[in-house]
């Protein structure tokens, strides 16, 4: 016996520890008898001496997915697929799939059903003794009919095989960005002008990493913003396609599930609104999908894997919220791995390789951001405005006011002059208002950050204020989790606003399209109707996830459970990071809540039959009366 790369040898005690510790996801066994309920008998024949049941009972009791491979008939030519086992049982209702020399059978609708037949269906076989699910005798349709109804046997290809990403992505990507087409121009937000300027000048902005600006610079050709939203839609569709192909049980069904998923997300979630904007928000949920695929997915092809790593690198540089959420997720993954809890269902054999690889990409992205800050500004740091944002956040709940009242007498600070009129609105009042500290003192964000840095460090170093801040973070995280309304900030941006000014300056040939867009006419100022639809879809999705997880959990694979845990963790981390370091805002959370309907679609699809049976229902059962 020759060991190939990746093979390992271990003793019996280690193997049973893996089995009984429920670390085995898939097991393939032989069998003497199988029933239509998924019962298996494979350890003892009455009258024959046996040493014991071995590890078979442990395997069928512990593994998540049990596949039986065996000859279809015994030595007497009788089928091993029975209504009831005549031999002692090894496990009850545990077999998910049976593969024999005559066909493939899946457990569906509380019984095994035939989903594929071999060309050897009637060759060299005594049909009179067959009691299997694909029947026997003259009532069967014959080998030719069976093969003609099964594409893989007839040399045909399914629709999913015939259609590749190059055909799917252009129309589906455009469909995801459909709001931009309806609007007549890509949507803009108050920060869109900053990103446009960043893309044309390639200068690091005080409160924005350069990553998203580099993307705009690379794909707009300094000519149009339409390519940005089309690119965002295509990337979203491609990542969802990879997720579908890694999660769906039947590979030939990926196209149907992909289109069904996109239909739900486009019609009933916030996804198309963020994909149609000149904002980096659309990449916040996509980063989670990328990291999930790198850890858990079965992405085939070197080019695709390289593209995923490049997307992760560029996404990590887009916003500080994304990078901090990713670091927090990496910490959760490490903690779960160290304590031995597979809550994220990451294969342990590749955890460290993936974990260090993701960290390497993260550190490379962080180094690039710091270099962009160091070269022109002499500040080798990730953000030149983080302390200003945290100081604004501390104004909420009166934390900053109480600290200034207690310390201004002994440690004067420029902010002391504002202690009696600190705003409760962390950003608009403290950072952007003309009467706030930053503009009131005539400071830029970077200058305010340097002024506020010692104050913020001293405040957070005092236990009484640190505890109050921690309590405030917990409360604000809960509030942020409940935010799902779409459309914040999608009002008209006319003269005197940042988007208007930079579009006029950088893209003058698109002024007419911008001015004539529905957004500039105020069409999206009130999206209450759409928000009611999004809320209803979100509620139905949560109910569907709960119902499938409780009532049809046997239909789910480890990938489904992993996806649920990852999405729940990402929603929580996004709410924690954004509300703790910035403000509670519907925009911050609604950009990621469409992940919930996405999970619901995957779980509901898992309960549906993988494929229409290749034989009639009366022949697909294991009742001997049908033979």
Coordinates of C-alpha atoms in Angstrom, one line a residue:
X1 CA 0.0 0.0 0.0
X2 CA 1.3 3.4 -1.0
X3 CA 0.3 6.5 1.0
X4 CA -0.5 9.6 -1.1
X5 CA -0.1 13.2 0.0
X6 CA -2.7 14.0 2.7
X7 CA -3.0 10.4 4.0
X8 CA -2.6 9.6 7.7
X9 CA -2.2 6.6 9.9
X10 CA -3.6 6.4 13.4
X11 CA -4.5 3.8 16.0
X12 CA -7.9 2.4 16.9
X13 CA -8.3 4.6 20.0
X14 CA -7.8 7.7 17.9
X15 CA -10.3 6.6 15.3
X16 CA -13.0 5.9 17.9
X17 CA -12.3 9.3 19.6
X18 CA -12.9 11.0 16.2
X19 CA -16.1 9.0 15.6
X20 CA -17.6 9.3 19.1
X21 CA -16.5 13.0 19.3
X22 CA -18.7 13.6 16.3
X23 CA -15.8 14.8 14.1
X24 CA -16.7 12.6 11.2
X25 CA -19.0 14.4 8.7
X26 CA -19.3 11.6 6.1
X27 CA -19.0 7.8 6.3
X28 CA -19.2 5.2 3.6
X29 CA -20.2 1.7 4.6
X30 CA -21.1 -1.6 3.1
X31 CA -24.3 -3.3 4.1
X32 CA -26.2 -6.6 3.9
X33 CA -29.7 -5.1 4.0
X34 CA -31.2 -1.7 3.7
X35 CA -34.8 -0.6 4.3
X36 CA -36.8 2.2 2.7
X37 CA -36.7 4.0 6.0
X38 CA -32.9 4.1 6.0
X39 CA -32.3 1.3 8.4
X40 CA -29.1 -0.6 7.9
X41 CA -28.0 -4.1 8.9
X42 CA -24.3 -4.9 8.2
X43 CA -22.7 -6.5 11.3
X44 CA -24.1 -10.0 11.9
X45 CA -25.7 -13.0 10.1
X46 CA -27.6 -15.3 12.4
X47 CA -25.8 -18.6 12.8
X48 CA -22.4 -17.2 11.8
X49 CA -19.7 -16.6 14.3
X50 CA -18.7 -12.9 14.6
X51 CA -16.3 -11.0 16.8
X52 CA -18.7 -8.1 17.4
X53 CA -20.3 -5.2 15.7
X54 CA -16.9 -3.3 15.4
X55 CA -17.2 0.4 14.8
X56 CA -20.2 0.3 12.5
X57 CA -22.7 1.2 15.2
X58 CA -20.6 4.1 16.3
X59 CA -20.3 5.4 12.8
X60 CA -24.0 5.3 11.9
X61 CA -24.8 7.0 15.3
X62 CA -22.3 9.8 15.0
X63 CA -21.7 10.7 11.3
X64 CA -23.8 13.4 9.7
X65 CA -24.0 11.9 6.2
X66 CA -24.1 8.1 5.8
X67 CA -23.7 6.6 2.3
X68 CA -23.9 2.8 1.7
X69 CA -22.0 1.3 -1.2
X70 CA -22.8 -2.4 -2.0
X71 CA -23.9 -4.8 -4.6
X72 CA -27.6 -4.6 -5.4
X73 CA -28.2 -8.3 -4.8
X74 CA -26.9 -11.0 -2.5
X75 CA -25.3 -14.3 -3.7
X76 CA -28.8 -15.8 -4.2
X77 CA -29.7 -12.9 -6.6
X78 CA -32.1 -11.3 -4.1
X79 CA -32.2 -7.6 -3.6
X80 CA -30.6 -6.2 -0.5
X81 CA -33.1 -3.3 -0.5
X82 CA -36.0 -4.4 1.6
X83 CA -39.2 -3.2 3.3
X84 CA -37.9 -4.6 6.6
X85 CA -34.5 -6.0 7.6
X86 CA -34.3 -9.6 8.5
X87 CA -30.8 -9.3 10.0
X88 CA -29.9 -7.6 13.3
X89 CA -29.9 -3.8 12.8
X90 CA -26.8 -1.7 13.0
X91 CA -28.7 1.7 12.8
X92 CA -32.2 3.0 12.5
X93 CA -33.3 5.7 9.9
X94 CA -29.7 6.9 9.4
X95 CA -28.8 6.1 5.7
X96 CA -29.0 9.1 3.4
X97 CA -27.9 7.5 0.1
X98 CA -27.4 4.0 -1.3
X99 CA -25.1 3.4 -4.3
X100 CA -25.2 0.0 -5.9
X101 CA -24.0 -1.5 -9.2
X102 CA -27.6 -0.9 -10.5
X103 CA -28.5 2.5 -9.4
X104 CA -28.3 5.4 -6.9
X105 CA -31.0 5.9 -4.2
X106 CA -31.6 8.9 -2.0
X107 CA -33.6 9.2 1.2
X108 CA -36.5 11.5 0.4
X109 CA -40.1 11.8 1.6
X110 CA -39.4 9.3 4.4
X111 CA -38.2 6.6 2.1
X112 CA -35.4 5.7 -0.4
X113 CA -36.2 6.6 -3.9
X114 CA -34.3 5.9 -7.1
X115 CA -32.6 8.8 -8.7
X116 CA -30.3 7.1 -11.2
X117 CA -30.1 3.7 -13.0
X118 CA -27.1 1.9 -14.4
X119 CA -27.0 0.6 -18.0
X120 CA -26.5 -2.8 -16.3
X121 CA -30.1 -2.5 -15.0
X122 CA -31.3 -5.7 -16.8
X123 CA -28.1 -7.3 -17.9
X124 CA -27.2 -10.7 -16.4
X125 CA -29.9 -10.3 -13.7
X126 CA -32.7 -12.6 -12.5
X127 CA -35.6 -10.2 -12.4
X128 CA -37.9 -12.6 -10.7
X129 CA -35.8 -12.5 -7.5
X130 CA -35.5 -8.7 -7.4
X131 CA -37.2 -6.9 -4.5
X132 CA -35.5 -3.6 -5.0
X133 CA -36.9 -0.1 -5.5
X134 CA -36.6 0.0 -9.2
X135 CA -38.8 -3.0 -9.6
X136 CA -38.6 -6.0 -11.8
X137 CA -40.6 -8.3 -14.1
X138 CA -42.4 -7.2 -17.2
X139 CA -43.9 -4.1 -15.6
X140 CA -40.6 -2.1 -15.9
X141 CA -40.0 0.3 -18.7
X142 CA -36.7 -1.3 -19.7
X143 CA -33.2 -0.3 -19.9
X144 CA -33.6 2.0 -22.9
X145 CA -36.5 4.0 -21.3
X146 CA -34.6 4.4 -18.0
X147 CA -31.5 5.7 -19.7
X148 CA -33.4 8.1 -21.9
X149 CA -35.0 9.6 -18.8
X150 CA -31.6 10.1 -17.1
X151 CA -29.4 12.7 -18.8
X152 CA -26.1 11.4 -17.3
X153 CA -26.7 7.9 -18.7
X154 CA -27.7 9.2 -22.2
X155 CA -24.7 11.3 -22.6
X156 CA -26.7 14.5 -22.2
X157 CA -25.9 17.5 -20.0
X158 CA -28.1 19.4 -17.7
X159 CA -28.9 23.1 -18.2
X160 CA -26.6 24.0 -15.4
X161 CA -23.7 22.2 -17.1
X162 CA -24.4 23.8 -20.5
X163 CA -24.5 27.4 -19.0
X164 CA -21.3 28.8 -17.7
X165 CA -20.5 31.9 -15.6
X166 CA -19.7 33.9 -18.8
X167 CA -23.3 33.5 -19.9
X168 CA -24.9 33.8 -16.5
X169 CA -23.1 36.8 -14.9
X170 CA -23.8 39.6 -17.4
X171 CA -27.6 39.4 -17.2
X172 CA -27.7 38.4 -13.5
X173 CA -25.2 41.1 -12.6
X174 CA -27.3 43.7 -14.4
X175 CA -30.5 42.4 -12.7
X176 CA -28.9 42.9 -9.3
X177 CA -28.1 46.5 -10.2
X178 CA -31.5 47.0 -11.7
X179 CA -32.3 50.0 -9.4
X180 CA -29.6 52.0 -11.2
X181 CA -31.3 51.3 -14.5
X182 CA -34.7 52.3 -13.1
X183 CA -33.2 55.4 -11.5
X184 CA -31.6 56.4 -14.8
X185 CA -28.1 56.8 -13.2
X186 CA -26.2 55.0 -10.4
X187 CA -27.5 56.1 -6.9
X188 CA -25.3 58.3 -4.8
X189 CA -25.0 59.0 -1.1
X190 CA -23.4 61.9 0.8
X191 CA -20.0 60.0 0.9
X192 CA -20.1 59.1 -2.9
X193 CA -18.4 62.4 -3.8
X194 CA -15.5 61.5 -1.5
X195 CA -15.1 58.2 -3.2
X196 CA -15.2 59.7 -6.6
X197 CA -12.5 62.2 -5.7
X198 CA -10.5 59.4 -4.1
X199 CA -10.7 57.4 -7.4
X200 CA -9.5 60.3 -9.6
X201 CA -6.8 61.6 -7.3
X202 CA -5.7 58.3 -5.6
X203 CA -5.1 60.3 -2.4
X204 CA -5.8 58.6 0.9
X205 CA -8.9 60.3 2.6
X206 CA -8.8 61.0 6.3
X207 CA -11.8 58.8 7.2
X208 CA -11.9 56.4 4.2
X209 CA -9.4 53.7 3.2
X210 CA -8.3 53.9 -0.4
X211 CA -9.5 50.5 -1.5
X212 CA -12.9 51.4 -2.9
X213 CA -11.4 54.4 -4.7
X214 CA -8.9 52.1 -6.4
X215 CA -11.7 49.9 -7.6
X216 CA -13.6 52.8 -9.1
X217 CA -10.3 54.1 -10.7
X218 CA -9.7 50.6 -12.2
X219 CA -13.1 50.0 -13.8
X220 CA -14.5 53.4 -14.6
X221 CA -11.6 54.4 -17.0
X222 CA -12.4 57.9 -15.7
X223 CA -15.3 57.9 -18.1
X224 CA -18.4 56.6 -16.4
X225 CA -19.9 55.4 -13.1
X226 CA -22.1 52.8 -14.8
X227 CA -19.3 50.3 -14.9
X228 CA -19.1 50.5 -11.1
X229 CA -22.6 49.3 -10.4
X230 CA -22.4 46.7 -13.1
X231 CA -19.2 45.4 -11.6
X232 CA -20.8 45.3 -8.2
X233 CA -23.7 43.4 -9.5
X234 CA -21.6 40.9 -11.4
X235 CA -19.3 40.3 -8.4
X236 CA -22.3 39.7 -6.2
X237 CA -23.9 37.3 -8.7
X238 CA -20.6 35.4 -9.1
X239 CA -20.0 35.0 -5.3
X240 CA -23.6 33.8 -4.8
X241 CA -23.1 31.3 -7.7
X242 CA -20.0 29.9 -6.0
X243 CA -21.9 29.7 -2.7
X244 CA -24.8 27.8 -4.5
X245 CA -22.4 25.4 -6.1
X246 CA -20.6 24.7 -2.8
X247 CA -23.8 24.2 -0.8
X248 CA -26.4 22.6 -3.1
X249 CA -26.5 18.8 -2.9
X250 CA -27.3 18.2 -6.6
X251 CA -24.6 19.9 -8.7
X252 CA -26.9 19.9 -11.8
X253 CA -29.4 22.1 -10.0
X254 CA -27.1 25.0 -9.3
X255 CA -28.5 27.3 -12.0
X256 CA -32.1 26.9 -11.0
X257 CA -31.2 27.6 -7.3
X258 CA -29.0 30.5 -8.3
X259 CA -31.8 32.1 -10.3
X260 CA -34.4 31.5 -7.6
X261 CA -32.0 33.0 -5.0
X262 CA -31.4 36.1 -7.1
X263 CA -35.2 36.5 -7.7
X264 CA -35.9 36.5 -3.9
X265 CA -33.0 38.9 -3.2
X266 CA -33.8 41.4 -5.9
X267 CA -37.5 41.5 -5.3
X268 CA -37.7 41.4 -1.6
X269 CA -34.4 42.6 0.1
X270 CA -32.1 45.6 0.3
X271 CA -29.4 44.1 -1.9
X272 CA -30.3 45.8 -5.3
X273 CA -30.4 49.2 -3.6
X274 CA -26.8 48.8 -2.3
X275 CA -25.5 47.2 -5.5
X276 CA -26.8 50.2 -7.4
X277 CA -25.0 52.8 -5.2
X278 CA -21.5 54.4 -5.6
X279 CA -20.7 53.2 -2.1
X280 CA -18.6 50.4 -0.6
X281 CA -21.5 49.2 1.6
X282 CA -22.4 46.4 -0.9
X283 CA -19.1 44.7 -0.1
X284 CA -19.7 44.3 3.6
X285 CA -21.8 41.1 3.3
X286 CA -19.8 39.9 0.3
X287 CA -16.6 39.8 2.5
X288 CA -18.4 37.3 4.7
X289 CA -19.3 35.1 1.7
X290 CA -15.7 35.3 0.5
X291 CA -14.2 34.2 3.8
X292 CA -16.8 31.5 4.1
X293 CA -16.0 30.1 0.7
X294 CA -12.2 30.2 1.5
X295 CA -12.7 28.2 4.7
X296 CA -15.6 25.9 3.9
X297 CA -16.4 26.0 0.2
X298 CA -15.3 23.6 -2.5
X299 CA -14.3 26.2 -5.1
X300 CA -12.9 24.4 -8.1
X301 CA -10.2 26.0 -10.3
X302 CA -7.1 27.9 -9.5
X303 CA -8.3 31.0 -11.3
X304 CA -11.4 31.2 -9.1
X305 CA -9.5 30.7 -5.9
X306 CA -7.0 33.4 -6.9
X307 CA -9.9 35.8 -7.7
X308 CA -11.4 35.1 -4.3
X309 CA -8.1 36.0 -2.6
X310 CA -7.8 39.2 -4.7
X311 CA -11.4 40.2 -3.8
X312 CA -10.7 39.6 -0.2
X313 CA -7.6 41.7 -0.3
X314 CA -9.3 44.6 -2.0
X315 CA -12.4 44.4 0.1
X316 CA -10.4 44.4 3.3
X317 CA -9.1 47.9 2.3
X318 CA -12.5 49.4 1.5
X319 CA -13.9 50.5 4.9
X320 CA -12.6 50.3 8.4
X321 CA -15.8 48.6 9.5
X322 CA -15.2 45.7 7.1
X323 CA -11.6 45.2 8.3
X324 CA -12.5 45.3 12.0
X325 CA -15.4 43.0 11.5
X326 CA -13.1 40.6 9.7
X327 CA -10.5 40.7 12.4
X328 CA -13.3 40.0 15.0
X329 CA -14.5 37.0 12.9
X330 CA -10.9 35.7 12.7
X331 CA -10.8 35.9 16.5
X332 CA -14.1 34.0 16.8
X333 CA -12.8 31.3 14.5
X334 CA -9.5 31.0 16.4
X335 CA -11.3 30.8 19.8
X336 CA -13.8 28.1 18.5
X337 CA -10.9 26.1 17.1
X338 CA -8.8 26.3 20.3
X339 CA -11.6 25.2 22.6
X340 CA -12.5 22.4 20.2
X341 CA -15.9 23.6 19.3
X342 CA -16.8 23.2 15.6
X343 CA -19.6 25.8 15.7
X344 CA -18.3 27.3 12.4
X345 CA -18.0 23.8 10.9
X346 CA -14.5 24.6 9.5
X347 CA -12.6 21.3 8.7
X348 CA -9.9 21.0 11.3
X349 CA -7.4 19.6 8.9
X350 CA -7.2 22.8 6.9
X351 CA -8.0 25.4 9.6
X352 CA -4.5 26.7 10.3
X353 CA -3.6 27.0 6.7
X354 CA -6.7 28.9 5.9
X355 CA -6.5 31.0 9.1
X356 CA -2.9 32.1 8.5
X357 CA -3.6 32.7 4.8
X358 CA -6.6 35.0 5.6
X359 CA -4.4 36.8 8.2
X360 CA -1.6 37.3 5.7
X361 CA -4.1 38.9 3.3
X362 CA -5.4 41.1 6.1
X363 CA -2.0 42.2 7.1
X364 CA -1.0 42.9 3.5
X365 CA -4.2 45.1 3.1
X366 CA -3.5 46.9 6.4
X367 CA 0.1 47.5 5.4
X368 CA -1.0 49.0 2.2
X369 CA -3.4 51.4 3.9
X370 CA -0.7 52.4 6.4
X371 CA 1.7 53.1 3.6
X372 CA -0.8 55.3 1.8
X373 CA -1.1 57.2 5.1
X374 CA 2.6 57.3 5.8
X375 CA 4.0 58.5 2.5
X376 CA 2.0 61.8 2.1
X377 CA 1.1 62.4 5.7
X378 CA 3.8 60.8 7.8
X379 CA 1.4 58.8 9.9
X380 CA 1.9 55.0 9.7
X381 CA -1.5 54.0 10.9
X382 CA -4.7 52.4 9.7
X383 CA -7.0 55.4 10.2
X384 CA -6.3 59.1 10.7
X385 CA -9.8 59.7 12.1
X386 CA -10.6 56.8 14.5
X387 CA -10.2 58.8 17.7
X388 CA -12.5 61.5 16.4
X389 CA -15.2 59.0 15.7
X390 CA -14.8 57.3 19.1
X391 CA -14.9 60.7 20.8
X392 CA -18.2 61.4 19.0
X393 CA -19.6 58.0 20.0
X394 CA -18.7 58.7 23.7
X395 CA -20.8 61.8 23.6
X396 CA -23.8 59.5 23.6
X397 CA -25.2 58.5 27.0
X398 CA -23.4 61.4 28.6
X399 CA -20.1 59.5 29.0
X400 CA -17.9 62.2 27.5
X401 CA -19.8 65.0 29.4
X402 CA -19.3 63.3 32.8
X403 CA -15.6 62.7 32.1
X404 CA -15.0 66.3 31.1
X405 CA -16.9 67.6 34.2
X406 CA -14.7 65.4 36.3
X407 CA -11.3 66.2 34.7
X408 CA -11.4 69.6 33.0
X409 CA -10.4 71.3 36.3
X410 CA -7.2 69.3 36.6
X411 CA -6.5 68.6 32.9
X412 CA -7.6 71.4 30.6
X413 CA -8.5 70.3 27.1
X414 CA -9.9 72.1 24.0
X415 CA -13.0 70.0 24.3
X416 CA -13.7 71.4 27.8
X417 CA -15.2 74.5 26.2
X418 CA -17.9 72.3 24.6
X419 CA -18.7 70.1 27.7
X420 CA -22.1 71.8 28.4
X421 CA -23.3 71.6 24.8
X422 CA -22.0 68.2 23.6
X423 CA -24.5 66.7 21.1
X424 CA -26.2 63.4 21.6
X425 CA -25.8 62.7 17.9
X426 CA -22.3 61.3 17.7
X427 CA -21.5 62.1 14.0
X428 CA -23.8 64.9 12.7
X429 CA -23.6 67.0 15.9
X430 CA -20.0 66.3 16.9
X431 CA -18.1 65.9 13.6
X432 CA -20.1 67.5 10.8
X433 CA -22.1 70.3 12.5
X434 CA -20.9 73.9 12.2
X435 CA -21.4 74.3 15.9
X436 CA -19.7 71.0 16.8
X437 CA -16.2 70.6 18.1
X438 CA -14.4 69.7 14.8
X439 CA -15.7 72.5 12.6
X440 CA -16.1 74.9 15.6
X441 CA -12.4 74.7 16.1
X442 CA -11.6 74.9 12.4
X443 CA -10.0 71.4 12.4
X444 CA -9.8 68.7 9.8
X445 CA -10.7 65.2 10.9
X446 CA -7.0 64.2 11.0
X447 CA -6.1 67.3 13.2
X448 CA -9.1 66.6 15.5
X449 CA -8.0 63.0 15.7
X450 CA -4.5 64.0 17.0
X451 CA -6.1 66.5 19.5
X452 CA -8.6 63.9 20.8
X453 CA -6.2 60.9 21.0
X454 CA -4.9 61.5 24.5
X455 CA -8.3 62.4 25.8
X456 CA -9.9 59.2 24.4
X457 CA -7.0 57.0 25.7
X458 CA -7.3 58.5 29.2
X459 CA -11.1 58.1 29.3
X460 CA -11.1 54.5 28.2
X461 CA -8.2 53.8 30.6
X462 CA -10.5 54.7 33.6
X463 CA -12.5 51.6 34.7
X464 CA -15.7 53.5 35.6
X465 CA -16.0 55.1 32.1
X466 CA -14.8 51.9 30.3
X467 CA -17.6 49.9 32.0
X468 CA -20.2 52.5 31.0
X469 CA -18.9 52.4 27.4
X470 CA -19.1 48.6 27.4
X471 CA -22.7 48.7 28.6
X472 CA -23.5 51.3 26.0
X473 CA -21.9 49.1 23.3
X474 CA -24.1 46.1 24.3
X475 CA -27.2 48.2 24.3
X476 CA -26.4 49.8 20.9
X477 CA -25.6 46.4 19.4
X478 CA -29.0 45.2 20.3
X479 CA -30.6 48.3 18.7
X480 CA -28.5 48.0 15.6
X481 CA -29.5 44.4 15.1
X482 CA -33.1 45.5 14.7
X483 CA -32.4 48.0 12.0
X484 CA -33.4 46.9 8.5
X485 CA -35.0 49.9 6.7
X486 CA -33.6 50.6 3.2
X487 CA -33.1 53.9 1.6
X488 CA -31.4 56.1 4.3
X489 CA -29.7 59.0 2.6
X490 CA -31.2 58.5 -0.9
X491 CA -32.6 62.0 -1.2
X492 CA -31.6 64.4 -3.9
X493 CA -28.1 65.9 -3.9
X494 CA -28.1 69.2 -5.7
X495 CA -25.7 72.1 -5.8
X496 CA -23.5 72.6 -2.8
X497 CA -23.3 68.9 -2.0
X498 CA -20.2 66.7 -2.4
X499 CA -21.7 64.2 -4.9
X500 CA -22.9 67.0 -7.1
X501 CA -19.7 69.0 -7.0
X502 CA -17.4 66.0 -7.8
X503 CA -19.6 64.7 -10.6
X504 CA -19.7 68.2 -12.1
X505 CA -15.9 68.4 -11.9
X506 CA -14.8 64.8 -12.8
X507 CA -17.5 63.6 -15.1
X508 CA -19.1 66.6 -16.7
X509 CA -20.5 64.6 -19.6
X510 CA -22.7 62.7 -17.2
X511 CA -24.3 65.8 -15.7
X512 CA -27.5 65.5 -17.7
X513 CA -28.1 61.9 -16.7
X514 CA -27.4 62.7 -13.1
X515 CA -29.7 65.7 -13.0
X516 CA -32.4 63.8 -14.8
X517 CA -32.3 60.7 -12.5
X518 CA -35.3 59.8 -10.4
X519 CA -33.2 60.3 -7.2
X520 CA -32.6 63.9 -8.1
X521 CA -36.3 64.3 -8.5
X522 CA -36.9 63.0 -5.0
X523 CA -38.4 59.7 -6.0
X524 CA -36.6 57.7 -3.4
X525 CA -37.0 60.0 -0.5
X526 CA -39.8 57.8 1.0
X527 CA -39.4 54.0 0.6
X528 CA -41.9 53.0 3.3
X529 CA -43.7 50.7 0.9
X530 CA -40.5 48.9 0.0
X531 CA -39.5 48.7 3.6
X532 CA -42.7 47.0 4.5
X533 CA -42.0 44.4 1.8
X534 CA -38.4 44.0 3.1
X535 CA -39.7 43.6 6.7
X536 CA -42.2 40.9 5.6
X537 CA -39.6 39.0 3.6
X538 CA -37.2 39.2 6.6
X539 CA -39.9 37.9 9.0
X540 CA -40.9 35.0 6.7
X541 CA -37.2 34.1 6.2
X542 CA -36.6 33.9 10.0
X543 CA -39.7 31.7 10.4
X544 CA -38.6 29.5 7.5
X545 CA -35.1 29.1 9.0
X546 CA -36.5 28.2 12.3
X547 CA -39.0 25.7 10.9
X548 CA -36.5 23.9 8.7
X549 CA -33.8 23.8 11.5
X550 CA -36.3 22.3 13.9
X551 CA -38.6 20.1 11.7
X552 CA -36.4 19.2 8.7
X553 CA -32.9 19.3 10.2
X554 CA -32.1 15.8 8.7
X555 CA -32.3 17.4 5.3
X556 CA -29.5 19.8 6.1
X557 CA -25.8 19.2 5.5
X558 CA -22.9 20.6 7.5
X559 CA -22.5 23.4 4.9
X560 CA -26.1 24.6 5.7
X561 CA -25.4 24.6 9.5
X562 CA -22.1 26.4 8.9
X563 CA -23.8 29.0 6.7
X564 CA -26.3 29.7 9.4
X565 CA -23.7 30.2 12.1
X566 CA -21.5 32.3 9.8
X567 CA -24.3 34.7 8.8
X568 CA -25.6 35.0 12.4
X569 CA -22.0 35.8 13.6
X570 CA -21.5 38.4 10.8
X571 CA -24.8 40.1 11.5
X572 CA -23.8 40.4 15.2
X573 CA -20.3 41.6 14.4
X574 CA -21.4 44.2 12.0
X575 CA -24.0 45.5 14.5
X576 CA -21.3 45.6 17.2
X577 CA -18.6 47.3 15.2
X578 CA -20.8 49.9 13.6
X579 CA -22.8 50.9 16.7
X580 CA -19.8 50.8 19.0
X581 CA -17.4 52.9 16.9
X582 CA -19.9 55.0 15.0
X583 CA -23.7 55.3 15.5
X584 CA -26.9 53.2 15.5
X585 CA -28.1 53.7 11.9
X586 CA -30.4 51.7 9.7
X587 CA -28.0 52.0 6.7
X588 CA -25.2 50.2 8.6
X589 CA -27.3 47.1 9.3
X590 CA -29.7 47.0 6.3
X591 CA -26.7 46.5 4.0
X592 CA -26.2 43.0 5.5
X593 CA -29.6 41.8 6.5
X594 CA -30.3 40.4 3.0
X595 CA -28.1 37.5 4.1
X596 CA -31.0 36.2 6.2
X597 CA -33.3 35.6 3.2
X598 CA -30.3 34.1 1.4
X599 CA -29.9 31.5 4.1
X600 CA -33.7 30.8 4.1
X601 CA -33.6 30.1 0.4
X602 CA -30.7 27.6 0.9
X603 CA -32.5 25.8 3.7
X604 CA -35.9 25.6 2.0
X605 CA -34.1 24.3 -1.2
X606 CA -32.5 21.6 0.9
X607 CA -35.9 20.2 1.8
X608 CA -37.0 19.9 -1.8
X609 CA -36.3 16.7 -3.8
X610 CA -32.9 16.8 -5.4
X611 CA -34.3 15.7 -8.7
X612 CA -37.4 14.1 -10.2
X613 CA -37.1 10.4 -9.8
X614 CA -36.1 8.5 -12.9
X615 CA -38.8 5.9 -12.3
X616 CA -42.4 6.1 -11.4
X617 CA -43.5 6.6 -7.8
X618 CA -44.9 3.1 -7.6
X619 CA -41.6 1.7 -8.7
X620 CA -39.5 4.0 -6.6
X621 CA -40.7 2.6 -3.3
X622 CA -39.2 -0.4 -1.6
X623 CA -42.5 -2.2 -1.0
X624 CA -42.0 -5.8 -2.2
X625 CA -45.7 -5.8 -3.3
X626 CA -44.6 -3.6 -6.3
X627 CA -42.3 -6.3 -7.7

